[in-house]
Amino acid sequence: MNPPIDLMLNHRSIRHFEDQPIPHEHIQRAVEAGQAASTSSAVQAYSVMQITNPDTRERIAQLTGPQEKVARSGAFFIVCGDVRRHRLLAERIDKSYDAETEAFLVAVIDATLFAQNFTLAFEAMGYGICYIGGVRNDLYAVDELLDLPDGVYPLYGLCVGVPAEDPSPRPRLPVEAILYTDAYPDDEEILAQVDAYDAQYIEYLRERGADPVGWSERVAAKAAAAVRSDVGDYYRSKGAEL
Amino acid sequence: MNPPIDLMLNHRSIRHFEDQPIPHEHIQRAVEAGQAASTSSAVQAYSVMQITNPDTRERIAQLTGPQEKVARSGAFFIVCGDVRRHRLLAERIDKSYDAETEAFLVAVIDATLFAQNFTLAFEAMGYGICYIGGVRNDLYAVDELLDLPDGVYPLYGLCVGVPAEDPSPRPRLPVEAILYTDAYPDDEEILAQVDAYDAQYIEYLRERGADPVGWSERVAAKAAAAVRSDVGDYYRSKGAEL
């Protein structure tokens, strides 16, 4: 038994929440836990916006799906890569900010290290969470709604709240399909690992009463379909170089 | 007291390690904990390579700095965004893989959600960890060394091992400088928050006997200097669209 590892292994996304707000001190605590994660050279290239305005939440719920939970969970956040502070500091000493792929990447990585601690801290306090990639369905609309300045890159939303459901964790690829030693495996080996996983994945879907489509079939269809094709242009419009 | 949150708040990067390898079952357990993190539509767009070959570790230690810990820590990993499986699956059903910024972003985010759980799980087992962004100093050289196929994007290294030092956590920006409610703050407010943090940051450096340069001064200098300017080109060379 190891409480942090047990907590991680017990993770499942929660999509239905009780109608209960989250006390501010819990949010504060989760932010502190998030900030304690590693950050590239301590640059802390992220921020998190809590959206409390019901109209704004309703609008984002529409843009992301619609996904009702975005309007209804105990709290809703948007995690942003954020180099705004860095730009202002550079400009204050009359230097120009050097936007480059590396700086954008650091922002995405820093923000996501923060986010994983942030959500795990909420789970450690008994809440359920769900990442909302749907924020990237229409970044221009999200941006306009939140009036974001240059250097702020909204990445994904987070629903947090008291769970109103208790789903089981979704099975993951076998460890051998994720952890490689010294050499990257060849294509046949990768495909064999994935095929072995499909049976387990279909079983999980059957148990939940969901459409029993194998992981590889779903992923293949998804990989061949372009979605959110304006994501790169949007981040460039906010000053990122990709 | 909340063991997972206490563990997060106690995080500090470890840069000196005892000469002790890590049992494979601990690595396996940390990978499972990492995999339990959220993943966009379950695509699991990442892999992690453990580098055990001493010559390869020595070479990566040179490329990343040199950073001796890369060659000497109990274990060394490179975390990769990975859409190789997705490409192979699409091609198997005669579809072409659609590389786009969104797909690259999902890979970076998925890999980093994995990495934060992975490292926290090691910390929960008593190990110390350090992220090695220096892997991006020369991605072409790392790529050649590991012979990576298209669709695999090395992002950063991870040193893991038994700590041979006990540094204190580095102070972070105040919560008010990270958590915003409904509206993004104006520039003056951001700069005021950062200036208040500088005094605390300098005090921390003084206590460690380090050069007492304020956070804002360091960040400003860093923000104005281009580094790793081939990062975007490298990922494009591996099939990513940015």
mmCIF file of C-alpha atoms in Angstrom, chain A residues 73-195:
data_model
loop_
_atom_site.group_PDB
_atom_site.id
_atom_site.type_symbol
_atom_site.label_atom_id
_atom_site.label_comp_id
_atom_site.label_asym_id
_atom_site.label_seq_id
_atom_site.Cartn_x
_atom_site.Cartn_y
_atom_site.Cartn_z
ATOM 1 C CA SER A 73 -19.305 20.595 -12.264
ATOM 2 C CA GLY A 74 -18.352 22.039 -8.862
ATOM 3 C CA ALA A 75 -15.644 24.121 -10.510
ATOM 4 C CA PHE A 76 -14.342 24.618 -14.028
ATOM 5 C CA PHE A 77 -10.844 25.744 -14.996
ATOM 6 C CA ILE A 78 -8.902 26.429 -18.156
ATOM 7 C CA VAL A 79 -5.198 25.602 -17.974
ATOM 8 C CA CYS A 80 -3.024 27.909 -20.065
ATOM 9 C CA GLY A 81 0.579 27.826 -21.141
ATOM 10 C CA ASP A 82 1.632 31.358 -20.242
ATOM 11 C CA VAL A 83 4.681 33.360 -21.285
ATOM 12 C CA ARG A 84 2.942 36.715 -20.742
ATOM 13 C CA ARG A 85 4.985 37.422 -17.589
ATOM 14 C CA HIS A 86 8.203 36.547 -19.405
ATOM 15 C CA ARG A 87 7.375 38.899 -22.260
ATOM 16 C CA LEU A 88 6.537 41.775 -19.927
ATOM 17 C CA LEU A 89 9.763 41.254 -17.985
ATOM 18 C CA ALA A 90 11.870 41.179 -21.133
ATOM 19 C CA GLU A 91 10.167 44.303 -22.483
ATOM 20 C CA ARG A 92 10.673 46.114 -19.168
ATOM 21 C CA ILE A 93 14.425 45.893 -19.692
ATOM 22 C CA ASP A 94 14.016 46.930 -23.345
ATOM 23 C CA LYS A 95 14.637 43.504 -24.785
ATOM 24 C CA SER A 96 12.327 41.846 -27.263
ATOM 25 C CA TYR A 97 10.801 38.536 -26.301
ATOM 26 C CA ASP A 98 12.129 35.715 -28.437
ATOM 27 C CA ALA A 99 9.188 33.486 -29.356
ATOM 28 C CA GLU A 100 10.317 30.093 -30.584
ATOM 29 C CA THR A 101 9.061 26.515 -30.662
ATOM 30 C CA GLU A 102 11.168 25.709 -27.601
ATOM 31 C CA ALA A 103 9.428 28.438 -25.566
ATOM 32 C CA PHE A 104 5.969 27.217 -26.624
ATOM 33 C CA LEU A 105 6.932 23.645 -25.788
ATOM 34 C CA VAL A 106 8.189 24.664 -22.343
ATOM 35 C CA ALA A 107 4.847 26.405 -21.732
ATOM 36 C CA VAL A 108 2.841 23.307 -22.725
ATOM 37 C CA ILE A 109 5.044 20.997 -20.642
ATOM 38 C CA ASP A 110 5.163 23.279 -17.595
ATOM 39 C CA ALA A 111 1.383 23.778 -17.708
ATOM 40 C CA THR A 112 0.772 20.055 -17.967
ATOM 41 C CA LEU A 113 3.108 19.111 -15.100
ATOM 42 C CA PHE A 114 1.136 21.667 -13.080
ATOM 43 C CA ALA A 115 -2.202 20.275 -14.265
ATOM 44 C CA GLN A 116 -1.449 16.680 -13.367
ATOM 45 C CA ASN A 117 -0.484 17.592 -9.789
ATOM 46 C CA PHE A 118 -3.452 19.993 -9.619
ATOM 47 C CA THR A 119 -5.980 17.332 -10.607
ATOM 48 C CA LEU A 120 -4.355 14.624 -8.482
ATOM 49 C CA ALA A 121 -4.507 16.953 -5.470
ATOM 50 C CA PHE A 122 -8.252 17.374 -6.054
ATOM 51 C CA GLU A 123 -8.603 13.604 -6.263
ATOM 52 C CA ALA A 124 -6.610 13.310 -3.009
ATOM 53 C CA MET A 125 -9.286 15.536 -1.429
ATOM 54 C CA GLY A 126 -12.045 13.223 -2.677
ATOM 55 C CA TYR A 127 -13.118 15.092 -5.814
ATOM 56 C CA GLY A 128 -13.422 13.712 -9.321
ATOM 57 C CA ILE A 129 -11.927 15.378 -12.371
ATOM 58 C CA CYS A 130 -12.150 15.373 -16.162
ATOM 59 C CA TYR A 131 -9.796 16.996 -18.673
ATOM 60 C CA ILE A 132 -11.698 18.852 -21.403
ATOM 61 C CA GLY A 133 -9.691 18.817 -24.643
ATOM 62 C CA GLY A 134 -12.827 20.203 -26.315
ATOM 63 C CA VAL A 135 -11.590 23.669 -25.353
ATOM 64 C CA ARG A 136 -9.462 23.318 -28.498
ATOM 65 C CA ASN A 137 -12.563 22.800 -30.670
ATOM 66 C CA ASP A 138 -12.755 26.555 -31.161
ATOM 67 C CA LEU A 139 -9.847 28.350 -29.542
ATOM 68 C CA TYR A 140 -10.667 31.625 -31.256
ATOM 69 C CA ALA A 141 -14.097 31.679 -29.610
ATOM 70 C CA VAL A 142 -12.666 30.743 -26.192
ATOM 71 C CA ASP A 143 -10.067 33.465 -26.591
ATOM 72 C CA GLU A 144 -12.648 36.101 -27.432
ATOM 73 C CA LEU A 145 -14.821 35.043 -24.506
ATOM 74 C CA LEU A 146 -11.929 35.337 -22.030
ATOM 75 C CA ASP A 147 -10.239 38.293 -23.739
ATOM 76 C CA LEU A 148 -6.776 36.732 -23.527
ATOM 77 C CA PRO A 149 -3.658 38.796 -24.291
ATOM 78 C CA ASP A 150 -0.705 37.647 -26.403
ATOM 79 C CA GLY A 151 1.499 35.036 -24.748
ATOM 80 C CA VAL A 152 -1.392 33.153 -23.125
ATOM 81 C CA TYR A 153 -2.201 29.771 -24.693
ATOM 82 C CA PRO A 154 -5.383 28.037 -23.462
ATOM 83 C CA LEU A 155 -4.685 24.288 -23.635
ATOM 84 C CA TYR A 156 -7.571 22.379 -22.032
ATOM 85 C CA GLY A 157 -10.329 22.683 -19.497
ATOM 86 C CA LEU A 158 -10.755 20.842 -16.215
ATOM 87 C CA CYS A 159 -14.028 19.872 -14.592
ATOM 88 C CA VAL A 160 -13.703 19.245 -10.860
ATOM 89 C CA GLY A 161 -16.411 18.253 -8.422
ATOM 90 C CA VAL A 162 -18.006 15.723 -6.128
ATOM 91 C CA PRO A 163 -18.521 12.563 -8.231
ATOM 92 C CA ALA A 164 -22.109 11.488 -8.941
ATOM 93 C CA GLU A 165 -20.934 8.215 -10.529
ATOM 94 C CA ASP A 166 -18.340 5.542 -9.767
ATOM 95 C CA PRO A 167 -16.961 4.137 -13.026
ATOM 96 C CA SER A 168 -14.064 1.673 -13.090
ATOM 97 C CA PRO A 169 -10.664 2.735 -14.442
ATOM 98 C CA ARG A 170 -10.215 2.227 -18.196
ATOM 99 C CA PRO A 171 -7.548 -0.366 -19.043
ATOM 100 C CA ARG A 172 -4.269 0.940 -20.453
ATOM 101 C CA LEU A 173 -1.795 -0.511 -22.952
ATOM 102 C CA PRO A 174 0.464 -3.190 -21.411
ATOM 103 C CA VAL A 175 3.631 -1.795 -19.793
ATOM 104 C CA GLU A 176 5.760 -3.485 -22.499
ATOM 105 C CA ALA A 177 3.999 -1.337 -25.106
ATOM 106 C CA ILE A 178 5.027 1.879 -23.302
ATOM 107 C CA LEU A 179 8.402 1.155 -21.669
ATOM 108 C CA TYR A 180 11.242 0.354 -24.058
ATOM 109 C CA THR A 181 14.854 -0.390 -23.108
ATOM 110 C CA ASP A 182 17.677 1.207 -25.147
ATOM 111 C CA ALA A 183 16.087 0.579 -28.547
ATOM 112 C CA TYR A 184 12.771 1.494 -30.115
ATOM 113 C CA PRO A 185 10.899 -1.678 -31.160
ATOM 114 C CA ASP A 186 10.104 -2.551 -34.756
ATOM 115 C CA ASP A 187 6.661 -2.096 -36.294
ATOM 116 C CA GLU A 188 5.592 -5.759 -36.060
ATOM 117 C CA GLU A 189 6.285 -5.824 -32.343
ATOM 118 C CA ILE A 190 4.273 -2.645 -31.794
ATOM 119 C CA LEU A 191 1.292 -3.988 -33.718
ATOM 120 C CA ALA A 192 1.394 -7.322 -31.844
ATOM 121 C CA GLN A 193 1.288 -5.474 -28.503
ATOM 122 C CA VAL A 194 -1.640 -3.383 -29.619
ATOM 123 C CA ASP A 195 -3.603 -6.368 -30.883
#
